[in-house]
Every structure is written in C-alpha cells, then in structure tokens.
Amino acid sequence: MRLDVVTIFPEYLAPLDLSLIGRARAAGLVDLRVHDLREHTTDRHRTVDDAPLGGGAGMVMRPEPWGPALAEVVRAGRADGLAGPPHLLVPSPAGQPLTQQVVHELAAQPWLAFACGRYEGVDERVLEEAAEAMPVTPVSLGDYVLNGGEVAVLAIVEAVVRLLPGVVGNPASLVEESHADGLLEAPVYTRPAVWQGREVPEVLLSGHHARIARWRREQSLARTARRRPDLLAALDPAVLDAADVAFLATLGWHVHGGRLSRR
Ligand code: ADE
C-alpha cells in the first residue's frame, strides 16, 4: 500500500518508523512518504496560512501551496507505477467519523494520501479542486478538536496498516478485537492467576472452550450495554443467537421491530 502525507510538520510523523508500522515499512508492505507543504510555497517567508475571510478567530491554510503539493504526490505515485489517483483523506473535526468499518474500506485501497490541516483548517477550495482529480473524504477521529491533522494521520495509518495482510502476526487477533463485530471486546487476563489477592474469573482456567466462549460473549454484550449503548442500539439483531437474546433480556435489552432497545 502506498501512503503519502502532506504536512507542515514532517517530524510529527516520525513515530511511523517505529514498532509494527515501522516493521511493515521495512518489510515493504507499506511505502509511506511524508512531504513538506512548505516546499511548495513561493514567498520569502514560506507562508502557509492567513486570516479567515469574513472574519473570525484563528488562521486558515492558504490554498496556493496545496495545488502543487498534491499534484506532486500524484505525479510521483504515477511515476512509481501506481494506476489510479490516491484517495485523499483530510483529517478534520468536521469530517465523517472514522469507524472500524471505514478503516477496513481504507485498508482495501492501494493508495491513500493525507492532507494535514493546521489552525482552523484548509481553504475549502483545496478540497473542491482535489475532488476533480481524486476521491476526497474529510475524516474525524471523534467529537473533540486537535491542533491539526498530524495526530489524526498517525491514528488512521496505524488503524489501517495493522489490517494489511502480514502486518499483525496472528490474524485471529483482528477477528476477536473490539469493534470487529460491532461490540466491545470482553475483559482480558493473563498470569498470574492471583495478583494482589485478585483472582481471574475461574471459567478462564477451566479449559472448557464452549463455556469460555459463552462467558466472553456475555461480558462483551454487558460491557457494550454499559459503556456504549449506542453500539448496541445500532446492532443488527440477526447477529445474536437465542442465548444472546436471553442474556440481553436480563440487562433490560429487548429486540423490538428489528432493533435492540432498552425498555
Ligand atoms: N483535526 C482537528 N481535530 C480533528 C479531529 N477530531 N479529527 C481529525 N482531525 C482533526
């Protein structure tokens, strides 16, 4: 997979050399390139921002350097033999929420590019202009505000790259984790069996696989009901078996009109 990141802080992306992502890069599974937006400024002060037109607080990224910066990303990718244009992701608190489902869709694409805004964001015409040449999606990490897109890119790249074949050692761990099936994962434990007087749930030491699977499933349902009732309400009841439905009823959740709700 090819990844291009355009930013005014290339050093911010240094952690992508580490750990699992660093190994994936070294193994040639991802080709990640970071580009400095300021290389495409033409004035002496290498200006990238200006006051918002119409007034208001903060600064907006000027459009001029973005045109050539994105054109250069596309040109270089094509020169390296990539077929299509990249899918351009623009991190923004005003973007579409990033979910594991979206991450899966992104992981299936051969080429992603990221435009990191700082300050109050990027002049909207940059997105309009880019959309004539490539798919453009503003994405949000959540309902809070970061200082810029760089931290969001670190998160998105990590979430996407770990799904690429060969990156995570044991692919089974991707199936059991939180959000894989619309639920939060059950709590996990390891040795010792007793720590600070606290025992691990006895069922996990039983060696009884079916009982363990049932216990995990119920923990997962109960935890989701408690922490993320919004996920439970959005779940397709078709993924529940009779034992799930009976267990959820003990928590006050019932299937009604093809949806789960708490009554
Ligand atoms: N840039 C600033 N805030 C952001 C957020 N919540 N998600 C993605 N990018 C951002």
PDB file of C-alpha atoms and ligand atoms in Angstrom:
ATOM      1  CA  MET A   1       0.000   0.000   0.000  1.00  0.00           C
ATOM      2  CA  ARG A   2       1.215   3.484  -0.853  1.00  0.00           C
ATOM      3  CA  LEU A   3       0.684   6.275   1.687  1.00  0.00           C
ATOM      4  CA  ASP A   4       1.522   9.949   1.124  1.00  0.00           C
ATOM      5  CA  VAL A   5       1.228  12.561   3.866  1.00  0.00           C
ATOM      6  CA  VAL A   6       1.412  16.306   3.186  1.00  0.00           C
ATOM      7  CA  THR A   7       2.127  18.359   6.321  1.00  0.00           C
ATOM      8  CA  ILE A   8       3.980  21.428   7.564  1.00  0.00           C
ATOM      9  CA  PHE A   9       5.449  19.251  10.360  1.00  0.00           C
ATOM     10  CA  PRO A  10       7.072  16.216   8.715  1.00  0.00           C
ATOM     11  CA  GLU A  11       8.830  15.382  12.029  1.00  0.00           C
ATOM     12  CA  TYR A  12       5.413  14.821  13.604  1.00  0.00           C
ATOM     13  CA  LEU A  13       5.124  11.625  11.563  1.00  0.00           C
ATOM     14  CA  ALA A  14       8.412  10.170  12.870  1.00  0.00           C
ATOM     15  CA  PRO A  15       6.613   7.588  15.079  1.00  0.00           C
ATOM     16  CA  LEU A  16       5.558   5.835  11.867  1.00  0.00           C
ATOM     17  CA  ASP A  17       9.126   4.495  11.744  1.00  0.00           C
ATOM     18  CA  LEU A  18       8.531   2.576  14.990  1.00  0.00           C
ATOM     19  CA  SER A  19       7.027  -0.706  16.075  1.00  0.00           C
ATOM     20  CA  LEU A  20       4.544  -2.541  13.908  1.00  0.00           C
ATOM     21  CA  ILE A  21       4.216   0.207  11.279  1.00  0.00           C
ATOM     22  CA  GLY A  22       7.991   0.609  11.080  1.00  0.00           C
ATOM     23  CA  ARG A  23       8.368  -3.135  10.573  1.00  0.00           C
ATOM     24  CA  ALA A  24       5.654  -3.141   7.891  1.00  0.00           C
ATOM     25  CA  ARG A  25       7.554  -0.391   6.102  1.00  0.00           C
ATOM     26  CA  ALA A  26      10.871  -2.227   6.414  1.00  0.00           C
ATOM     27  CA  ALA A  27       9.209  -5.395   5.057  1.00  0.00           C
ATOM     28  CA  GLY A  28       7.940  -3.447   2.029  1.00  0.00           C
ATOM     29  CA  LEU A  29       4.263  -3.923   2.925  1.00  0.00           C
ATOM     30  CA  VAL A  30       3.734  -0.167   3.056  1.00  0.00           C
ATOM     31  CA  ASP A  31       5.506   2.571   1.160  1.00  0.00           C
ATOM     32  CA  LEU A  32       4.957   5.691   3.269  1.00  0.00           C
ATOM     33  CA  ARG A  33       6.169   9.113   2.146  1.00  0.00           C
ATOM     34  CA  VAL A  34       5.962  12.353   4.051  1.00  0.00           C
ATOM     35  CA  HIS A  35       6.005  15.654   2.124  1.00  0.00           C
ATOM     36  CA  ASP A  36       6.663  19.140   3.477  1.00  0.00           C
ATOM     37  CA  LEU A  37       3.939  21.550   2.314  1.00  0.00           C
ATOM     38  CA  ARG A  38       6.324  24.488   2.731  1.00  0.00           C
ATOM     39  CA  GLU A  39       8.406  23.242  -0.171  1.00  0.00           C
ATOM     40  CA  HIS A  40       5.553  24.419  -2.354  1.00  0.00           C
ATOM     41  CA  THR A  41       5.416  27.970  -1.013  1.00  0.00           C
ATOM     42  CA  THR A  42       6.857  30.689  -3.224  1.00  0.00           C
ATOM     43  CA  ASP A  43       7.250  33.660  -0.882  1.00  0.00           C
ATOM     44  CA  ARG A  44      10.296  34.514   1.217  1.00  0.00           C
ATOM     45  CA  HIS A  45       8.536  33.683   4.498  1.00  0.00           C
ATOM     46  CA  ARG A  46       7.169  30.362   3.212  1.00  0.00           C
ATOM     47  CA  THR A  47       3.676  31.415   4.328  1.00  0.00           C
ATOM     48  CA  VAL A  48       1.035  28.708   4.615  1.00  0.00           C
ATOM     49  CA  ASP A  49      -1.765  30.496   6.483  1.00  0.00           C
ATOM     50  CA  ASP A  50      -3.821  33.678   6.551  1.00  0.00           C
ATOM     51  CA  ALA A  51      -6.779  35.220   8.418  1.00  0.00           C
ATOM     52  CA  PRO A  52     -10.237  33.768   7.689  1.00  0.00           C
ATOM     53  CA  LEU A  53     -12.197  35.772   5.115  1.00  0.00           C
ATOM     54  CA  GLY A  54     -15.395  37.094   6.640  1.00  0.00           C
ATOM     55  CA  GLY A  55     -13.665  37.445   9.988  1.00  0.00           C
ATOM     56  CA  GLY A  56     -13.370  35.145  12.946  1.00  0.00           C
ATOM     57  CA  ALA A  57     -10.667  33.755  15.167  1.00  0.00           C
ATOM     58  CA  GLY A  58      -7.637  31.708  14.183  1.00  0.00           C
ATOM     59  CA  MET A  59      -5.924  31.165  10.861  1.00  0.00           C
ATOM     60  CA  VAL A  60      -6.803  29.246   7.700  1.00  0.00           C
ATOM     61  CA  MET A  61      -4.337  27.418   5.460  1.00  0.00           C
ATOM     62  CA  ARG A  62      -3.928  29.260   2.175  1.00  0.00           C
ATOM     63  CA  PRO A  63      -4.775  27.266  -0.945  1.00  0.00           C
ATOM     64  CA  GLU A  64      -1.762  28.084  -3.144  1.00  0.00           C
ATOM     65  CA  PRO A  65       0.840  25.564  -1.854  1.00  0.00           C
ATOM     66  CA  TRP A  66      -1.711  22.732  -1.782  1.00  0.00           C
ATOM     67  CA  GLY A  67      -2.287  22.634  -5.549  1.00  0.00           C
ATOM     68  CA  PRO A  68       1.331  21.853  -6.469  1.00  0.00           C
ATOM     69  CA  ALA A  69       1.871  19.728  -3.337  1.00  0.00           C
ATOM     70  CA  LEU A  70      -0.993  17.370  -4.224  1.00  0.00           C
ATOM     71  CA  ALA A  71      -0.073  17.417  -7.923  1.00  0.00           C
ATOM     72  CA  GLU A  72       3.442  16.321  -6.962  1.00  0.00           C
ATOM     73  CA  VAL A  73       2.086  13.449  -4.827  1.00  0.00           C
ATOM     74  CA  VAL A  74       0.018  12.220  -7.786  1.00  0.00           C
ATOM     75  CA  ARG A  75       2.868  12.664 -10.266  1.00  0.00           C
ATOM     76  CA  ALA A  76       5.365  10.759  -8.090  1.00  0.00           C
ATOM     77  CA  GLY A  77       2.925   7.911  -7.466  1.00  0.00           C
ATOM     78  CA  ARG A  78       2.204   7.560 -11.165  1.00  0.00           C
ATOM     79  CA  ALA A  79       5.944   7.594 -11.889  1.00  0.00           C
ATOM     80  CA  ASP A  80       6.242   4.713  -9.412  1.00  0.00           C
ATOM     81  CA  GLY A  81       3.690   2.744 -11.397  1.00  0.00           C
ATOM     82  CA  LEU A  82       0.550   3.306  -9.316  1.00  0.00           C
ATOM     83  CA  ALA A  83      -2.517   3.206 -11.506  1.00  0.00           C
ATOM     84  CA  GLY A  84      -5.268   5.350 -10.088  1.00  0.00           C
ATOM     85  CA  PRO A  85      -5.208   8.655  -8.275  1.00  0.00           C
ATOM     86  CA  PRO A  86      -4.964   8.289  -4.471  1.00  0.00           C
ATOM     87  CA  HIS A  87      -7.955   8.529  -2.194  1.00  0.00           C
ATOM     88  CA  LEU A  88      -7.339  11.821  -0.383  1.00  0.00           C
ATOM     89  CA  LEU A  89      -8.234  11.908   3.320  1.00  0.00           C
ATOM     90  CA  VAL A  90      -8.480  15.247   5.046  1.00  0.00           C
ATOM     91  CA  PRO A  91      -8.500  14.950   8.855  1.00  0.00           C
ATOM     92  CA  SER A  92     -10.954  17.433  10.324  1.00  0.00           C
ATOM     93  CA  PRO A  93     -13.254  17.625  13.337  1.00  0.00           C
ATOM     94  CA  ALA A  94     -15.923  18.396  10.705  1.00  0.00           C
ATOM     95  CA  GLY A  95     -15.259  15.132   8.843  1.00  0.00           C
ATOM     96  CA  GLN A  96     -17.068  11.815   8.680  1.00  0.00           C
ATOM     97  CA  PRO A  97     -16.387   9.720  11.806  1.00  0.00           C
ATOM     98  CA  LEU A  98     -13.662   7.109  11.443  1.00  0.00           C
ATOM     99  CA  THR A  99     -15.030   3.691  12.387  1.00  0.00           C
ATOM    100  CA  GLN A 100     -13.535   0.214  12.088  1.00  0.00           C
ATOM    101  CA  GLN A 101     -15.804  -0.306   9.081  1.00  0.00           C
ATOM    102  CA  VAL A 102     -14.300   2.765   7.369  1.00  0.00           C
ATOM    103  CA  VAL A 103     -10.802   1.561   8.348  1.00  0.00           C
ATOM    104  CA  HIS A 104     -11.498  -1.786   6.617  1.00  0.00           C
ATOM    105  CA  GLU A 105     -12.600   0.028   3.462  1.00  0.00           C
ATOM    106  CA  LEU A 106      -9.448   2.160   3.507  1.00  0.00           C
ATOM    107  CA  ALA A 107      -7.238  -0.911   4.037  1.00  0.00           C
ATOM    108  CA  ALA A 108      -8.602  -2.357   0.782  1.00  0.00           C
ATOM    109  CA  GLN A 109      -7.324   0.602  -1.254  1.00  0.00           C
ATOM    110  CA  PRO A 110      -3.916   0.644  -2.924  1.00  0.00           C
ATOM    111  CA  TRP A 111      -3.112   4.325  -2.386  1.00  0.00           C
ATOM    112  CA  LEU A 112      -4.111   6.801   0.318  1.00  0.00           C
ATOM    113  CA  ALA A 113      -2.973  10.411   0.620  1.00  0.00           C
ATOM    114  CA  PHE A 114      -3.467  12.681   3.625  1.00  0.00           C
ATOM    115  CA  ALA A 115      -3.676  16.476   3.686  1.00  0.00           C
ATOM    116  CA  CYS A 116      -2.887  17.696   7.201  1.00  0.00           C
ATOM    117  CA  GLY A 117      -4.545  20.964   8.084  1.00  0.00           C
ATOM    118  CA  ARG A 118      -3.399  23.117  10.983  1.00  0.00           C
ATOM    119  CA  TYR A 119      -5.079  26.085  12.609  1.00  0.00           C
ATOM    120  CA  GLU A 120      -8.779  26.413  11.699  1.00  0.00           C
ATOM    121  CA  GLY A 121      -8.456  24.186   8.629  1.00  0.00           C
ATOM    122  CA  VAL A 122      -7.650  24.316   4.920  1.00  0.00           C
ATOM    123  CA  ASP A 123      -9.279  26.701   2.431  1.00  0.00           C
ATOM    124  CA  GLU A 124     -12.320  24.756   1.163  1.00  0.00           C
ATOM    125  CA  ARG A 125     -11.358  25.286  -2.495  1.00  0.00           C
ATOM    126  CA  VAL A 126      -8.398  22.927  -1.999  1.00  0.00           C
ATOM    127  CA  LEU A 127     -10.840  20.071  -1.339  1.00  0.00           C
ATOM    128  CA  GLU A 128     -13.085  21.094  -4.256  1.00  0.00           C
ATOM    129  CA  GLU A 129     -10.153  21.302  -6.665  1.00  0.00           C
ATOM    130  CA  ALA A 130      -8.689  17.976  -5.498  1.00  0.00           C
ATOM    131  CA  ALA A 131     -12.106  16.298  -5.823  1.00  0.00           C
ATOM    132  CA  GLU A 132     -11.941  16.873  -9.584  1.00  0.00           C
ATOM    133  CA  ALA A 133      -8.939  14.574  -9.767  1.00  0.00           C
ATOM    134  CA  MET A 134      -9.453  12.070  -6.933  1.00  0.00           C
ATOM    135  CA  PRO A 135     -11.889  10.899  -4.259  1.00  0.00           C
ATOM    136  CA  VAL A 136     -11.697  13.232  -1.255  1.00  0.00           C
ATOM    137  CA  THR A 137     -13.022  12.364   2.216  1.00  0.00           C
ATOM    138  CA  PRO A 138     -12.806  14.591   5.298  1.00  0.00           C
ATOM    139  CA  VAL A 139     -12.462  12.243   8.302  1.00  0.00           C
ATOM    140  CA  SER A 140     -12.823  12.900  12.010  1.00  0.00           C
ATOM    141  CA  LEU A 141     -11.287  10.904  14.839  1.00  0.00           C
ATOM    142  CA  GLY A 142     -14.082  11.940  17.179  1.00  0.00           C
ATOM    143  CA  ASP A 143     -16.062  14.793  18.597  1.00  0.00           C
ATOM    144  CA  TYR A 144     -13.179  16.804  20.000  1.00  0.00           C
ATOM    145  CA  VAL A 145     -10.650  19.170  18.454  1.00  0.00           C
ATOM    146  CA  LEU A 146      -6.948  18.507  17.848  1.00  0.00           C
ATOM    147  CA  ASN A 147      -4.471  21.193  16.852  1.00  0.00           C
ATOM    148  CA  GLY A 148      -4.000  19.694  13.426  1.00  0.00           C
ATOM    149  CA  GLY A 149      -4.332  16.636  11.235  1.00  0.00           C
ATOM    150  CA  GLU A 150      -0.970  15.045  12.065  1.00  0.00           C
ATOM    151  CA  VAL A 151      -2.060  13.160  15.198  1.00  0.00           C
ATOM    152  CA  ALA A 152      -5.162  12.011  13.315  1.00  0.00           C
ATOM    153  CA  VAL A 153      -2.959  10.697  10.485  1.00  0.00           C
ATOM    154  CA  LEU A 154      -0.852   8.740  12.990  1.00  0.00           C
ATOM    155  CA  ALA A 155      -4.033   7.124  14.293  1.00  0.00           C
ATOM    156  CA  ILE A 156      -5.577   6.445  10.872  1.00  0.00           C
ATOM    157  CA  VAL A 157      -2.364   4.988   9.424  1.00  0.00           C
ATOM    158  CA  GLU A 158      -1.912   2.700  12.438  1.00  0.00           C
ATOM    159  CA  ALA A 159      -5.536   1.506  12.271  1.00  0.00           C
ATOM    160  CA  VAL A 160      -5.294   0.839   8.517  1.00  0.00           C
ATOM    161  CA  VAL A 161      -1.810  -0.674   8.285  1.00  0.00           C
ATOM    162  CA  ARG A 162      -2.411  -3.246  11.041  1.00  0.00           C
ATOM    163  CA  LEU A 163      -5.185  -4.714   8.869  1.00  0.00           C
ATOM    164  CA  LEU A 164      -2.888  -5.305   5.890  1.00  0.00           C
ATOM    165  CA  PRO A 165      -2.049  -8.972   5.321  1.00  0.00           C
ATOM    166  CA  GLY A 166       1.211  -9.933   7.026  1.00  0.00           C
ATOM    167  CA  VAL A 167       1.400  -6.940   9.391  1.00  0.00           C
ATOM    168  CA  VAL A 168      -0.168  -8.405  12.554  1.00  0.00           C
ATOM    169  CA  GLY A 169       1.500 -11.725  13.417  1.00  0.00           C
ATOM    170  CA  ASN A 170      -1.677 -13.599  14.351  1.00  0.00           C
ATOM    171  CA  PRO A 171      -4.617 -12.526  12.139  1.00  0.00           C
ATOM    172  CA  ALA A 172      -7.052 -14.212  14.592  1.00  0.00           C
ATOM    173  CA  SER A 173      -6.448 -11.296  16.966  1.00  0.00           C
ATOM    174  CA  LEU A 174      -8.088  -8.991  14.393  1.00  0.00           C
ATOM    175  CA  VAL A 175     -11.260 -11.075  14.494  1.00  0.00           C
ATOM    176  CA  GLU A 176     -11.698 -11.067  18.266  1.00  0.00           C
ATOM    177  CA  GLU A 177     -10.915  -7.428  18.988  1.00  0.00           C
ATOM    178  CA  SER A 178     -13.316  -4.619  19.871  1.00  0.00           C
ATOM    179  CA  HIS A 179     -15.487  -3.322  17.018  1.00  0.00           C
ATOM    180  CA  ALA A 180     -14.768  -6.359  14.823  1.00  0.00           C
ATOM    181  CA  ASP A 181     -18.401  -7.446  15.256  1.00  0.00           C
ATOM    182  CA  GLY A 182     -19.991  -4.189  16.423  1.00  0.00           C
ATOM    183  CA  LEU A 183     -19.374  -4.974  20.110  1.00  0.00           C
ATOM    184  CA  LEU A 184     -16.689  -4.110  22.644  1.00  0.00           C
ATOM    185  CA  GLU A 185     -14.250  -6.881  23.480  1.00  0.00           C
ATOM    186  CA  ALA A 186     -14.572  -8.837  26.749  1.00  0.00           C
ATOM    187  CA  PRO A 187     -12.017  -8.083  29.516  1.00  0.00           C
ATOM    188  CA  VAL A 188      -8.740  -9.977  29.159  1.00  0.00           C
ATOM    189  CA  TYR A 189      -6.432 -11.554  31.766  1.00  0.00           C
ATOM    190  CA  THR A 190      -3.071 -13.274  31.865  1.00  0.00           C
ATOM    191  CA  ARG A 191      -0.909 -14.958  34.519  1.00  0.00           C
ATOM    192  CA  PRO A 192      -0.606 -14.953  37.495  1.00  0.00           C
ATOM    193  CA  ALA A 193      -3.997 -16.443  38.349  1.00  0.00           C
ATOM    194  CA  VAL A 194      -3.981 -14.432  41.597  1.00  0.00           C
ATOM    195  CA  TRP A 195      -2.499 -10.927  41.767  1.00  0.00           C
ATOM    196  CA  GLN A 196      -2.801  -8.598  44.789  1.00  0.00           C
ATOM    197  CA  GLY A 197      -5.388 -11.038  46.101  1.00  0.00           C
ATOM    198  CA  ARG A 198      -7.460 -10.652  42.917  1.00  0.00           C
ATOM    199  CA  GLU A 199      -8.409 -13.851  41.137  1.00  0.00           C
ATOM    200  CA  VAL A 200      -9.016 -14.102  37.411  1.00  0.00           C
ATOM    201  CA  PRO A 201     -12.539 -15.296  36.520  1.00  0.00           C
ATOM    202  CA  GLU A 202     -12.494 -19.003  37.269  1.00  0.00           C
ATOM    203  CA  VAL A 203     -14.056 -20.011  33.929  1.00  0.00           C
ATOM    204  CA  LEU A 204     -10.868 -18.863  32.132  1.00  0.00           C
ATOM    205  CA  LEU A 205      -8.878 -21.554  33.976  1.00  0.00           C
ATOM    206  CA  SER A 206     -11.455 -24.284  33.299  1.00  0.00           C
ATOM    207  CA  GLY A 207     -10.145 -25.330  29.880  1.00  0.00           C
ATOM    208  CA  HIS A 208     -13.793 -25.612  28.827  1.00  0.00           C
ATOM    209  CA  HIS A 209     -13.785 -23.823  25.475  1.00  0.00           C
ATOM    210  CA  ALA A 210     -17.534 -23.580  24.952  1.00  0.00           C
ATOM    211  CA  ARG A 211     -18.074 -22.153  28.459  1.00  0.00           C
ATOM    212  CA  ILE A 212     -15.242 -19.677  27.950  1.00  0.00           C
ATOM    213  CA  ALA A 213     -16.701 -18.548  24.614  1.00  0.00           C
ATOM    214  CA  ARG A 214     -20.128 -18.071  26.229  1.00  0.00           C
ATOM    215  CA  TRP A 215     -18.626 -16.125  29.153  1.00  0.00           C
ATOM    216  CA  ARG A 216     -16.690 -13.845  26.777  1.00  0.00           C
ATOM    217  CA  ARG A 217     -19.755 -13.254  24.661  1.00  0.00           C
ATOM    218  CA  GLU A 218     -21.805 -12.216  27.693  1.00  0.00           C
ATOM    219  CA  GLN A 219     -19.020  -9.987  29.020  1.00  0.00           C
ATOM    220  CA  SER A 220     -18.839  -8.385  25.597  1.00  0.00           C
ATOM    221  CA  LEU A 221     -22.599  -7.782  25.473  1.00  0.00           C
ATOM    222  CA  ALA A 222     -22.731  -6.486  29.072  1.00  0.00           C
ATOM    223  CA  ARG A 223     -19.756  -4.177  28.604  1.00  0.00           C
ATOM    224  CA  THR A 224     -21.185  -2.778  25.372  1.00  0.00           C
ATOM    225  CA  ALA A 225     -24.572  -2.219  27.038  1.00  0.00           C
ATOM    226  CA  ARG A 226     -22.890  -0.375  29.909  1.00  0.00           C
ATOM    227  CA  ARG A 227     -20.258   1.678  28.058  1.00  0.00           C
ATOM    228  CA  ARG A 228     -21.631   2.028  24.542  1.00  0.00           C
ATOM    229  CA  PRO A 229     -25.394   1.614  24.446  1.00  0.00           C
ATOM    230  CA  ASP A 230     -25.270   3.466  21.095  1.00  0.00           C
ATOM    231  CA  LEU A 231     -23.410   0.475  19.573  1.00  0.00           C
ATOM    232  CA  LEU A 232     -25.937  -1.987  20.941  1.00  0.00           C
ATOM    233  CA  ALA A 233     -28.835   0.083  19.597  1.00  0.00           C
ATOM    234  CA  ALA A 234     -27.174   0.060  16.151  1.00  0.00           C
ATOM    235  CA  LEU A 235     -26.518  -3.705  16.160  1.00  0.00           C
ATOM    236  CA  ASP A 236     -28.346  -5.933  13.687  1.00  0.00           C
ATOM    237  CA  PRO A 237     -30.221  -8.413  15.950  1.00  0.00           C
ATOM    238  CA  ALA A 238     -29.585 -11.077  13.293  1.00  0.00           C
ATOM    239  CA  VAL A 239     -26.037 -11.417  14.699  1.00  0.00           C
ATOM    240  CA  LEU A 240     -27.489 -12.535  18.064  1.00  0.00           C
ATOM    241  CA  ASP A 241     -28.266 -16.147  18.923  1.00  0.00           C
ATOM    242  CA  ALA A 242     -31.013 -17.257  21.312  1.00  0.00           C
ATOM    243  CA  ALA A 243     -28.601 -17.296  24.280  1.00  0.00           C
ATOM    244  CA  ASP A 244     -27.514 -13.703  23.475  1.00  0.00           C
ATOM    245  CA  VAL A 245     -31.126 -12.538  23.316  1.00  0.00           C
ATOM    246  CA  ALA A 246     -31.915 -14.231  26.636  1.00  0.00           C
ATOM    247  CA  PHE A 247     -28.835 -12.714  28.274  1.00  0.00           C
ATOM    248  CA  LEU A 248     -29.591  -9.221  26.945  1.00  0.00           C
ATOM    249  CA  ALA A 249     -33.119  -9.521  28.351  1.00  0.00           C
ATOM    250  CA  THR A 250     -31.573  -9.887  31.839  1.00  0.00           C
ATOM    251  CA  LEU A 251     -29.928  -6.480  31.193  1.00  0.00           C
ATOM    252  CA  GLY A 252     -33.217  -4.945  30.099  1.00  0.00           C
ATOM    253  CA  TRP A 253     -32.444  -5.003  26.340  1.00  0.00           C
ATOM    254  CA  HIS A 254     -35.047  -6.460  24.005  1.00  0.00           C
ATOM    255  CA  VAL A 255     -35.402  -6.989  20.265  1.00  0.00           C
ATOM    256  CA  HIS A 256     -38.271  -4.916  19.037  1.00  0.00           C
ATOM    257  CA  GLY A 257     -39.135  -4.020  15.442  1.00  0.00           C
ATOM    258  CA  GLY A 258     -35.804  -5.388  14.133  1.00  0.00           C
ATOM    259  CA  ARG A 259     -33.763  -3.283  16.607  1.00  0.00           C
ATOM    260  CA  LEU A 260     -32.391  -3.660  20.101  1.00  0.00           C
ATOM    261  CA  SER A 261     -33.679  -1.206  22.650  1.00  0.00           C
ATOM    262  CA  ARG A 262     -33.757  -0.860  26.404  1.00  0.00           C
ATOM    263  CA  ARG A 263     -37.191  -0.773  27.891  1.00  0.00           C
TER     264      ARG A 263
HETATM  265  N1  ADE B   1      -8.123  17.846  13.260  1.00  0.00           N
HETATM  266  C1  ADE B   1      -8.515  18.563  14.317  1.00  0.00           C
HETATM  267  N2  ADE B   1      -9.388  17.896  15.062  1.00  0.00           N
HETATM  268  C2  ADE B   1      -9.557  16.684  14.466  1.00  0.00           C
HETATM  269  C3  ADE B   1     -10.355  15.544  14.740  1.00  0.00           C
HETATM  270  N3  ADE B   1     -11.171  15.481  15.798  1.00  0.00           N
HETATM  271  N4  ADE B   1     -10.284  14.503  13.900  1.00  0.00           N
HETATM  272  C4  ADE B   1      -9.498  14.562  12.823  1.00  0.00           C
HETATM  273  N5  ADE B   1      -8.732  15.603  12.507  1.00  0.00           N
HETATM  274  C5  ADE B   1      -8.757  16.671  13.318  1.00  0.00           C
END
